Coordinates of C-alpha atoms and ligand atoms in Angstrom, one line a residue:
M1 CA -233.5 -122.9 -151.9
T2 CA -230.3 -120.9 -152.1
E3 CA -230.0 -121.2 -148.4
K4 CA -229.7 -125.0 -148.7
K5 CA -227.2 -124.9 -151.6
Y6 CA -224.9 -122.5 -149.7
K7 CA -224.7 -124.8 -146.7
A8 CA -222.9 -127.2 -148.9
T9 CA -219.7 -125.0 -149.0
P10 CA -216.6 -126.0 -147.1
F11 CA -215.6 -122.3 -147.0
P12 CA -216.1 -120.6 -143.7
D13 CA -218.3 -117.5 -143.3
G14 CA -216.3 -114.4 -144.0
F15 CA -213.9 -116.2 -146.2
L16 CA -211.8 -113.6 -148.0
W17 CA -212.3 -114.1 -151.7
G18 CA -210.5 -111.7 -153.9
G19 CA -207.5 -111.0 -156.2
S20 CA -203.9 -109.9 -155.9
T21 CA -201.7 -107.5 -157.6
A22 CA -198.4 -105.6 -157.1
A23 CA -197.6 -101.8 -157.5
N24 CA -194.9 -102.4 -160.0
Q25 CA -197.1 -104.4 -162.3
I26 CA -200.2 -102.2 -162.2
E27 CA -199.5 -98.6 -161.2
G28 CA -197.4 -97.1 -163.9
A29 CA -196.8 -93.3 -163.3
W30 CA -193.3 -94.3 -162.4
N31 CA -192.0 -90.7 -162.2
E32 CA -195.2 -89.0 -161.0
G33 CA -196.3 -87.9 -157.5
G34 CA -192.7 -87.6 -156.3
R35 CA -192.0 -91.3 -156.8
G36 CA -188.4 -92.2 -157.0
P37 CA -187.0 -94.9 -159.4
A38 CA -187.2 -98.6 -158.3
T39 CA -185.5 -101.7 -159.6
S40 CA -188.7 -102.7 -161.4
D41 CA -188.3 -99.6 -163.6
F42 CA -185.2 -101.2 -165.0
V43 CA -186.6 -104.6 -166.1
R44 CA -187.2 -105.0 -169.8
L45 CA -189.7 -106.8 -171.8
F46 CA -188.2 -110.2 -172.3
T47 CA -190.7 -112.7 -173.7
K48 CA -190.3 -116.5 -173.9
K49 CA -189.7 -116.1 -177.7
M50 CA -187.1 -113.5 -177.2
R51 CA -185.3 -115.7 -174.7
E52 CA -185.4 -118.7 -177.1
E53 CA -185.0 -117.2 -180.6
E54 CA -183.7 -113.8 -180.7
P55 CA -180.1 -112.8 -180.4
K56 CA -180.0 -110.4 -177.5
E57 CA -181.1 -107.1 -178.9
Y58 CA -178.6 -105.1 -176.9
D59 CA -175.7 -107.2 -178.3
S60 CA -174.5 -104.4 -180.5
R61 CA -174.1 -102.0 -177.5
L62 CA -173.3 -104.4 -174.7
P63 CA -171.4 -107.5 -174.3
H64 CA -173.4 -110.8 -174.6
N65 CA -173.1 -111.5 -170.9
A66 CA -173.7 -108.0 -169.7
S67 CA -174.3 -107.6 -166.0
T68 CA -177.4 -106.1 -164.5
K69 CA -175.4 -103.0 -163.7
E70 CA -174.2 -102.6 -167.3
M71 CA -177.8 -103.0 -168.5
V72 CA -179.2 -100.5 -166.0
A73 CA -176.4 -98.0 -167.1
D74 CA -177.5 -98.5 -170.8
M75 CA -181.2 -98.0 -169.9
K76 CA -180.4 -94.7 -168.3
E77 CA -178.3 -93.5 -171.2
H78 CA -180.5 -94.9 -174.0
P79 CA -184.0 -95.4 -172.6
E80 CA -185.3 -95.1 -176.1
N81 CA -183.6 -98.5 -177.0
W82 CA -185.5 -100.4 -174.2
N83 CA -188.9 -101.5 -173.6
L84 CA -189.6 -101.1 -169.9
P85 CA -193.3 -102.0 -169.3
K86 CA -193.3 -101.8 -165.6
R87 CA -192.9 -98.1 -165.8
R88 CA -196.2 -98.0 -167.6
G89 CA -198.1 -100.8 -165.7
I90 CA -201.8 -100.5 -166.6
D91 CA -202.1 -96.9 -165.3
F92 CA -203.7 -98.0 -162.0
Y93 CA -202.3 -94.8 -160.4
H94 CA -204.9 -93.0 -162.4
T95 CA -207.6 -95.6 -162.9
Y96 CA -207.8 -97.2 -159.4
K97 CA -211.3 -96.0 -158.7
D98 CA -212.8 -97.6 -161.7
D99 CA -210.7 -100.7 -161.4
L100 CA -211.7 -101.2 -157.7
A101 CA -215.3 -100.6 -158.5
L102 CA -215.1 -103.6 -161.0
M103 CA -213.4 -105.7 -158.3
G104 CA -216.3 -104.7 -155.9
E105 CA -218.8 -105.7 -158.6
M106 CA -217.3 -109.2 -158.5
G107 CA -218.0 -109.2 -154.8
F108 CA -214.3 -109.1 -153.7
K109 CA -213.8 -109.2 -150.0
V110 CA -210.1 -108.6 -150.2
F111 CA -207.8 -106.8 -152.5
R112 CA -204.1 -107.7 -152.3
M113 CA -201.8 -104.9 -153.5
S114 CA -198.5 -103.5 -152.6
I115 CA -197.1 -100.2 -151.7
S116 CA -194.4 -98.8 -153.9
W117 CA -191.6 -98.1 -151.3
S118 CA -190.1 -95.3 -153.6
R119 CA -193.5 -93.5 -153.7
I120 CA -193.3 -93.1 -149.9
F121 CA -189.4 -92.7 -149.7
P122 CA -188.2 -91.8 -153.1
N123 CA -184.7 -92.8 -152.3
G124 CA -185.7 -95.5 -149.9
D125 CA -183.9 -93.7 -147.0
D126 CA -185.0 -90.0 -147.2
A127 CA -185.3 -88.0 -144.0
Q128 CA -189.0 -87.3 -144.6
P129 CA -191.7 -89.4 -146.3
N130 CA -193.3 -88.1 -149.4
E131 CA -196.8 -86.9 -148.5
E132 CA -198.1 -87.3 -152.0
G133 CA -197.3 -90.9 -152.0
L134 CA -198.7 -91.5 -148.6
A135 CA -201.9 -89.7 -149.6
F136 CA -202.2 -91.8 -152.7
Y137 CA -202.5 -95.0 -150.7
D138 CA -204.9 -93.4 -148.3
A139 CA -207.1 -92.8 -151.2
V140 CA -206.7 -96.4 -152.6
F141 CA -207.4 -98.0 -149.1
D142 CA -210.5 -95.8 -148.7
E143 CA -211.7 -96.9 -152.1
C144 CA -211.2 -100.5 -151.2
H145 CA -213.4 -100.1 -148.2
K146 CA -216.0 -98.2 -150.1
N147 CA -216.2 -101.3 -152.4
G148 CA -216.4 -103.8 -149.6
M149 CA -212.8 -105.0 -149.7
E150 CA -210.1 -105.3 -147.1
P151 CA -206.8 -104.2 -148.4
L152 CA -204.1 -106.9 -147.8
V153 CA -200.9 -105.0 -148.4
T154 CA -197.4 -106.2 -149.3
L155 CA -194.7 -103.8 -148.2
C156 CA -192.2 -104.7 -150.9
H157 CA -193.1 -106.6 -154.0
F158 CA -190.1 -106.7 -156.3
D159 CA -189.4 -103.0 -156.3
T160 CA -186.6 -101.9 -154.0
P161 CA -185.8 -98.2 -154.5
M162 CA -183.0 -97.8 -157.1
H163 CA -180.9 -95.6 -154.8
L164 CA -180.6 -98.4 -152.3
A165 CA -179.7 -100.8 -155.0
E166 CA -177.0 -98.7 -156.6
E167 CA -175.5 -97.2 -153.5
Y168 CA -175.8 -100.0 -151.1
D169 CA -176.3 -103.2 -153.2
G170 CA -179.9 -103.5 -151.8
F171 CA -180.4 -106.0 -149.0
A172 CA -176.7 -106.9 -149.2
S173 CA -176.3 -104.0 -146.8
R174 CA -177.7 -103.5 -143.3
H175 CA -178.4 -99.8 -144.4
T176 CA -181.2 -101.2 -146.5
V177 CA -182.5 -103.2 -143.6
D178 CA -182.7 -100.1 -141.4
A179 CA -184.3 -98.1 -144.2
F180 CA -186.9 -100.9 -144.7
E181 CA -187.8 -100.9 -141.0
R182 CA -188.4 -97.1 -141.0
Y183 CA -190.4 -97.4 -144.2
A184 CA -192.5 -100.2 -142.7
A185 CA -193.0 -98.3 -139.4
T186 CA -194.1 -95.3 -141.5
C187 CA -196.8 -97.3 -143.2
F188 CA -198.0 -98.9 -140.0
E189 CA -198.4 -95.5 -138.3
R190 CA -200.1 -93.9 -141.3
Y191 CA -202.5 -96.7 -142.2
K192 CA -203.3 -97.9 -138.6
G193 CA -207.0 -98.8 -138.7
K194 CA -207.2 -98.9 -142.4
V195 CA -205.1 -101.8 -143.2
K196 CA -205.6 -105.0 -141.1
Y197 CA -203.5 -107.4 -143.1
W198 CA -199.9 -106.8 -144.0
L199 CA -197.2 -108.9 -145.8
T200 CA -193.4 -108.2 -145.5
F201 CA -191.7 -109.3 -148.7
N202 CA -193.2 -110.9 -151.8
E203 CA -191.7 -114.4 -152.6
I204 CA -188.8 -113.8 -150.3
N205 CA -187.2 -117.1 -151.4
N206 CA -186.6 -115.5 -154.9
V207 CA -183.6 -113.8 -153.4
I208 CA -181.6 -116.9 -154.4
T209 CA -182.7 -117.0 -158.1
N210 CA -183.4 -113.3 -158.8
P211 CA -181.5 -111.1 -156.4
F212 CA -182.0 -107.9 -158.4
T213 CA -185.7 -108.2 -158.6
C214 CA -186.3 -109.6 -155.1
S215 CA -183.6 -107.8 -153.1
G216 CA -182.2 -104.8 -155.1
V217 CA -178.9 -106.5 -155.4
I218 CA -176.8 -105.7 -158.5
F219 CA -174.3 -108.4 -158.8
E220 CA -170.9 -107.9 -160.3
Q221 CA -170.0 -110.4 -162.9
G222 CA -169.9 -113.8 -161.1
E223 CA -167.4 -116.6 -161.7
T224 CA -170.0 -118.5 -163.9
G225 CA -170.2 -115.5 -166.2
N226 CA -173.9 -115.3 -165.5
P227 CA -174.7 -112.0 -163.8
Y228 CA -177.6 -113.4 -161.9
Y229 CA -175.7 -116.0 -160.1
G230 CA -173.3 -115.0 -157.4
K231 CA -171.8 -117.2 -154.7
W232 CA -173.9 -119.0 -152.2
A233 CA -172.3 -117.1 -149.3
Y234 CA -173.4 -113.8 -150.8
K235 CA -176.8 -114.9 -151.6
Y236 CA -177.6 -116.3 -148.1
Q237 CA -176.1 -113.3 -146.5
V238 CA -178.6 -111.1 -148.5
A239 CA -181.4 -113.6 -147.5
H240 CA -180.4 -113.3 -143.9
N241 CA -180.5 -109.6 -144.0
Q242 CA -183.9 -109.6 -145.7
L243 CA -185.3 -112.2 -143.1
V244 CA -184.0 -109.8 -140.3
A245 CA -185.8 -106.9 -142.0
S246 CA -188.9 -108.9 -142.4
A247 CA -188.8 -109.9 -138.6
K248 CA -188.2 -106.2 -137.7
A249 CA -191.2 -105.2 -139.6
V250 CA -193.4 -107.8 -137.9
I251 CA -192.2 -106.5 -134.4
K252 CA -192.9 -102.9 -135.4
C253 CA -196.4 -103.8 -136.7
H254 CA -197.3 -105.6 -133.5
E255 CA -196.0 -102.5 -131.5
I256 CA -197.7 -99.9 -133.6
D257 CA -201.0 -101.6 -134.5
P258 CA -201.8 -104.6 -132.2
D259 CA -205.0 -105.2 -134.1
A260 CA -203.3 -105.7 -137.4
K261 CA -201.9 -109.2 -138.5
I262 CA -198.8 -109.6 -140.5
G263 CA -197.6 -112.4 -142.6
N264 CA -195.0 -113.7 -145.0
M265 CA -195.1 -114.6 -148.7
L266 CA -193.3 -117.7 -149.9
C267 CA -193.3 -118.9 -153.6
R268 CA -194.1 -122.4 -152.7
L269 CA -192.3 -124.9 -154.8
E270 CA -194.1 -128.4 -154.4
N271 CA -191.8 -131.1 -155.8
Y272 CA -192.5 -134.7 -156.8
A273 CA -189.9 -137.3 -157.3
E274 CA -189.3 -138.3 -161.0
S275 CA -189.3 -142.0 -160.0
S276 CA -189.6 -144.3 -157.0
K277 CA -185.9 -144.3 -156.6
P278 CA -185.1 -143.3 -153.0
E279 CA -182.4 -140.9 -154.5
D280 CA -185.0 -139.0 -156.4
Q281 CA -187.1 -138.7 -153.2
L282 CA -184.0 -137.4 -151.4
Q283 CA -183.6 -134.7 -153.9
V284 CA -187.3 -133.7 -153.2
L285 CA -186.3 -133.5 -149.6
F286 CA -183.3 -131.3 -150.5
E287 CA -185.3 -129.0 -152.7
D288 CA -188.0 -128.7 -150.1
H289 CA -185.4 -127.6 -147.5
F290 CA -184.3 -124.8 -149.8
N291 CA -187.9 -123.6 -150.2
W292 CA -189.1 -124.1 -146.6
F293 CA -185.9 -122.4 -145.2
F294 CA -187.4 -119.0 -145.6
S295 CA -190.9 -119.7 -144.1
D296 CA -189.3 -121.8 -141.4
V297 CA -187.3 -118.8 -140.2
Q298 CA -190.3 -116.5 -140.6
A299 CA -192.7 -118.8 -138.8
Q300 CA -190.6 -120.6 -136.3
G301 CA -188.2 -117.8 -135.5
E302 CA -184.9 -119.6 -136.0
Y303 CA -182.6 -121.1 -138.5
P304 CA -183.6 -124.8 -139.3
Y305 CA -181.1 -127.5 -138.6
Y306 CA -180.9 -128.7 -142.2
M307 CA -179.1 -125.6 -143.6
A308 CA -176.1 -126.1 -141.4
R309 CA -174.5 -128.9 -143.6
F310 CA -175.1 -126.9 -146.9
F311 CA -173.6 -123.7 -145.4
R312 CA -170.6 -125.6 -144.0
E313 CA -169.9 -127.4 -147.3
N314 CA -170.3 -124.2 -149.4
G315 CA -168.4 -121.7 -147.4
V316 CA -171.5 -119.9 -146.2
E317 CA -170.8 -118.1 -143.0
I318 CA -173.6 -115.7 -142.2
E319 CA -172.4 -112.4 -140.6
M320 CA -174.9 -111.6 -137.8
E321 CA -175.3 -108.6 -135.6
N322 CA -175.8 -109.4 -131.9
E323 CA -179.5 -108.9 -131.9
D324 CA -180.3 -110.9 -135.0
L325 CA -181.2 -114.2 -133.5
D326 CA -183.4 -112.5 -130.9
V327 CA -185.0 -110.4 -133.6
L328 CA -185.8 -113.5 -135.7
K329 CA -187.4 -115.1 -132.6
R330 CA -189.5 -112.2 -131.7
G331 CA -190.5 -111.4 -135.2
V332 CA -192.6 -114.5 -136.1
I333 CA -195.5 -114.0 -138.4
D334 CA -199.1 -114.2 -137.6
F335 CA -200.2 -116.1 -140.8
V336 CA -198.6 -117.7 -143.7
T337 CA -199.1 -116.8 -147.3
I338 CA -197.9 -118.5 -150.5
S339 CA -198.1 -118.2 -154.2
Y340 CA -199.0 -121.5 -155.8
Y341 CA -198.8 -121.9 -159.6
M342 CA -197.3 -125.3 -160.4
T343 CA -195.5 -128.4 -159.2
Y344 CA -192.0 -129.7 -160.1
I345 CA -190.2 -132.9 -160.9
M346 CA -187.0 -133.8 -159.2
R347 CA -184.2 -136.1 -160.2
Y348 CA -181.3 -136.9 -157.9
K349 CA -178.2 -134.7 -158.6
G350 CA -175.6 -136.5 -156.5
E351 CA -173.9 -136.0 -153.2
P352 CA -172.3 -134.4 -151.4
V353 CA -173.6 -131.0 -152.3
P354 CA -177.4 -131.1 -152.8
K355 CA -177.7 -128.2 -155.2
P356 CA -181.2 -126.8 -155.6
S357 CA -182.4 -126.4 -159.2
G358 CA -182.7 -122.6 -158.9
S359 CA -185.3 -122.7 -161.7
L360 CA -188.8 -121.5 -161.5
V361 CA -190.1 -123.7 -164.2
S362 CA -189.6 -127.4 -163.9
Q363 CA -186.8 -128.7 -166.0
I364 CA -188.3 -132.2 -166.2
K365 CA -191.8 -132.5 -167.7
N366 CA -194.5 -134.3 -165.8
P367 CA -196.2 -136.5 -168.3
N368 CA -199.3 -136.6 -166.1
L369 CA -200.1 -132.9 -166.2
P370 CA -201.1 -130.4 -168.8
M371 CA -199.2 -127.2 -169.1
S372 CA -199.9 -123.5 -169.9
D373 CA -198.4 -121.8 -172.9
W374 CA -195.6 -120.8 -170.6
G375 CA -194.7 -124.3 -169.6
W376 CA -196.3 -124.1 -166.2
T377 CA -197.9 -127.3 -165.1
I378 CA -201.5 -127.2 -164.1
D379 CA -201.9 -129.2 -160.9
P380 CA -204.9 -128.5 -158.7
I381 CA -204.3 -131.6 -156.5
G382 CA -200.8 -130.3 -155.9
F383 CA -202.5 -127.2 -154.4
R384 CA -204.3 -129.5 -151.8
I385 CA -201.1 -131.3 -151.1
T386 CA -199.1 -128.1 -150.6
L387 CA -201.8 -126.6 -148.3
N388 CA -201.7 -129.7 -146.1
H389 CA -197.9 -129.6 -146.0
I390 CA -197.9 -126.0 -144.9
Y391 CA -200.5 -126.4 -142.2
D392 CA -198.9 -129.6 -140.9
R393 CA -195.6 -127.6 -140.6
Y394 CA -196.8 -124.3 -139.0
H395 CA -200.3 -124.7 -137.7
L396 CA -200.9 -121.0 -138.7
P397 CA -203.8 -119.6 -140.7
I398 CA -203.1 -119.5 -144.4
F399 CA -203.9 -117.0 -147.0
I400 CA -203.4 -117.8 -150.7
S401 CA -201.5 -114.7 -152.0
E402 CA -201.4 -115.9 -155.5
N403 CA -202.8 -118.5 -157.7
G404 CA -203.8 -117.9 -161.3
Y405 CA -203.5 -118.8 -165.0
G406 CA -201.7 -116.7 -167.6
A407 CA -202.9 -117.2 -171.1
V408 CA -203.2 -115.6 -174.5
D409 CA -206.7 -114.3 -174.7
E410 CA -208.5 -113.4 -177.9
L411 CA -210.2 -110.2 -176.9
D412 CA -213.2 -108.7 -178.9
E413 CA -213.8 -105.1 -179.4
N414 CA -215.4 -104.9 -176.0
G415 CA -212.5 -106.5 -174.3
Y416 CA -214.6 -109.7 -173.8
C417 CA -213.2 -113.2 -174.1
A418 CA -214.9 -116.5 -173.5
D419 CA -212.0 -117.6 -171.4
D420 CA -213.3 -121.1 -170.4
Y421 CA -209.7 -122.4 -169.8
R422 CA -209.3 -119.8 -167.0
I423 CA -212.7 -120.7 -165.5
E424 CA -211.7 -124.4 -165.5
Y425 CA -208.3 -123.6 -163.9
L426 CA -210.1 -121.5 -161.2
K427 CA -212.8 -124.1 -160.6
A428 CA -210.4 -126.9 -160.2
H429 CA -208.1 -125.0 -157.8
V430 CA -211.0 -123.8 -155.7
E431 CA -212.4 -127.4 -155.6
Q432 CA -209.1 -128.6 -154.2
L433 CA -208.9 -125.6 -151.8
G434 CA -212.2 -126.7 -150.5
E435 CA -210.8 -130.3 -150.1
A436 CA -207.9 -128.9 -148.2
I437 CA -210.3 -127.0 -145.9
K438 CA -212.2 -130.2 -145.4
D439 CA -209.0 -131.9 -144.5
G440 CA -208.8 -129.4 -141.7
V441 CA -206.4 -126.9 -143.2
D442 CA -207.2 -123.3 -141.9
V443 CA -207.3 -121.1 -144.9
F444 CA -209.0 -117.7 -144.5
G445 CA -208.7 -116.2 -148.0
Y446 CA -207.9 -116.7 -151.7
G447 CA -206.3 -114.1 -153.9
W448 CA -206.5 -114.8 -157.6
W449 CA -203.4 -113.5 -159.2
G450 CA -204.1 -110.8 -161.6
P451 CA -207.9 -110.2 -161.4
I452 CA -207.1 -107.5 -164.0
D453 CA -204.6 -108.0 -166.8
L454 CA -201.3 -106.7 -165.7
V455 CA -197.6 -106.7 -166.7
S456 CA -196.0 -110.0 -166.2
S457 CA -193.4 -110.2 -163.4
G458 CA -191.2 -112.7 -165.2
T459 CA -191.2 -111.5 -168.8
S460 CA -193.0 -108.0 -168.5
E461 CA -195.5 -109.0 -171.2
M462 CA -199.1 -107.9 -171.4
T463 CA -199.7 -110.9 -173.7
K464 CA -199.7 -113.3 -170.7
R465 CA -203.1 -112.3 -169.4
Y466 CA -204.4 -113.4 -166.0
G467 CA -207.4 -111.1 -165.5
F468 CA -211.1 -111.5 -165.3
I469 CA -211.0 -107.9 -166.3
S470 CA -209.2 -107.1 -169.6
V471 CA -207.0 -104.2 -170.3
D472 CA -206.5 -103.0 -173.9
L473 CA -202.8 -102.7 -173.9
D474 CA -200.1 -104.7 -175.7
D475 CA -196.5 -105.5 -175.1
E476 CA -195.5 -102.2 -176.6
G477 CA -197.8 -100.2 -174.4
K478 CA -200.1 -99.6 -177.3
G479 CA -203.9 -99.6 -176.9
T480 CA -206.7 -97.5 -175.3
G481 CA -206.2 -99.0 -171.8
R482 CA -210.0 -99.6 -171.8
R483 CA -211.2 -102.3 -169.3
G484 CA -213.5 -105.1 -170.3
K485 CA -215.3 -108.1 -168.6
K486 CA -214.3 -111.5 -169.6
K487 CA -216.6 -114.5 -169.1
S488 CA -214.5 -115.5 -166.0
F489 CA -215.6 -112.2 -164.4
F490 CA -219.1 -113.5 -164.2
Y491 CA -218.0 -116.9 -163.1
Y492 CA -216.0 -115.6 -160.2
K493 CA -218.8 -113.2 -159.2
K494 CA -221.2 -116.3 -159.0
L495 CA -218.6 -118.3 -157.1
I496 CA -218.1 -115.6 -154.5
E497 CA -221.8 -115.0 -154.2
S498 CA -222.3 -118.6 -153.2
N499 CA -219.2 -118.5 -150.9
G500 CA -217.7 -121.3 -153.1
A501 CA -220.7 -123.6 -153.0
D502 CA -221.6 -123.1 -156.6
L503 CA -218.7 -124.0 -158.8
S504 CA -220.8 -125.2 -161.8
T505 CA -219.7 -123.7 -165.1
D506 CA -223.0 -124.1 -167.0
N507 CA -225.2 -121.5 -165.4
I508 CA -223.0 -118.4 -165.8
V509 CA -225.0 -115.3 -166.1
E510 CA -223.3 -112.7 -168.2
E511 CA -224.8 -109.3 -167.9
Ligands
BGP601 C1 -195.2 -114.3 -158.9 C2 -195.1 -112.9 -158.6 C3 -196.1 -112.0 -159.2 C4 -196.7 -112.6 -160.5 C5 -196.8 -114.0 -160.7 C6 -197.0 -114.6 -162.1 O1 -193.8 -114.8 -159.0 O2 -195.2 -112.7 -157.2 O3 -195.7 -110.8 -159.2 O4 -196.4 -111.9 -161.6 O5 -195.6 -114.7 -160.2 O6 -195.8 -114.5 -162.7 P1 -195.7 -114.0 -164.2 O7 -196.1 -112.6 -164.1 O8 -194.2 -114.0 -164.6 O9 -196.5 -114.7 -165.1

């Protein structure tokens, strides 16, 4: 009976169902095991509420428009005044065995995680790697395999070593490119045979909106007075350096472990026009170009034609080393990965300079779509659309690096929650993923973002929960840390067991 039911699935045999995490959001133990500080250790709790309502709590000590540099200096001098949750994570550094066993219980075939660069090279560019850090990931990968999962590993997920940020302005410097190449090669050598799937940088396109987080760049106060916005010329130079670093890692990976595959990771921004006006559709085209730029270089090995005008009109002149264009050409990825959370609405902004919105949350509401508590639209059909767009563009296999739903969960004393909203989100997105596969898109795996509650990237909250597994910790780091199974745990388990054939929500067996 089951045999017949399972044949109904559009998902290929061996489809990699699983979940995705990042070192800086789960590991904690920021100063243990010889690890050096990373940029993520200097990112404070900054909830939506704080953003909207609260006068900045550091106002008394720092100017209102303090730069990242000034904030970091204050965090070092007065750590007691700051809530820095990424230093704590969810203590995965100590709990990985139990956590991975729970993922295994759900039937995960893949676990996307990242290596903390500063665990391997505490300063990012040390003469020798830190054996304790290397051994930690050996143990984690072994545990993944023991639980039936392939590790899919991001080399750098928003945690450039702080030394490289402070001394070299992160990827603004070629020194950091060289350091990254060495770090990547060290990982490929060490984990050859253990790791089949690698990614270079998480959401590489975020260099434009969040250069400190994404690229270890500590901007000086810019002309706008906003410390996060430098000039285009600077941003795209950093982007170039990082794209070269990514390509160099791809080349090294192919040299060192020809059996491994290596991909990119793009925060895919799928845009709709606000109206049927051609101008609005033109804005969609512009925004798309700003987004595709990164994956175009990584998948096609060259700068796309459409950036030339923007660069010319904005004084962007990329400084290149002789080998760069050749490196980009040789360093093309084997597969494409994206994060997909929501879609955006675009309104024409006027010629001649088509400025991208630079915002991760749509400024214009889509009246046709519901939103999460954090204002993220819920758009499963957009998922199918974006997958078709990607495949149409690159004809490369796709892995979904991130898709998930952050919500406020009411957890009981066992850490249980009847999170039907999360189940609905998952079901709807997997349905559309199935449709995309029926359309002919080659997708080989799906990583739910945050299979276990973890520290939010954008706001550093624990309150924004993504997990099928709960973690008893709050925004202040208070709680037992105990893990619990939510209703969605049992739903995803059933879904994986049937290889995506059984998406019904009315026969969930909760053990
Ligand atoms: C992506 C990041 C992840 C993750 C996710 C959800 O941008 O790659 O690290 O956290 O977004 O975002 P948030 O944690 O802000 O809800």
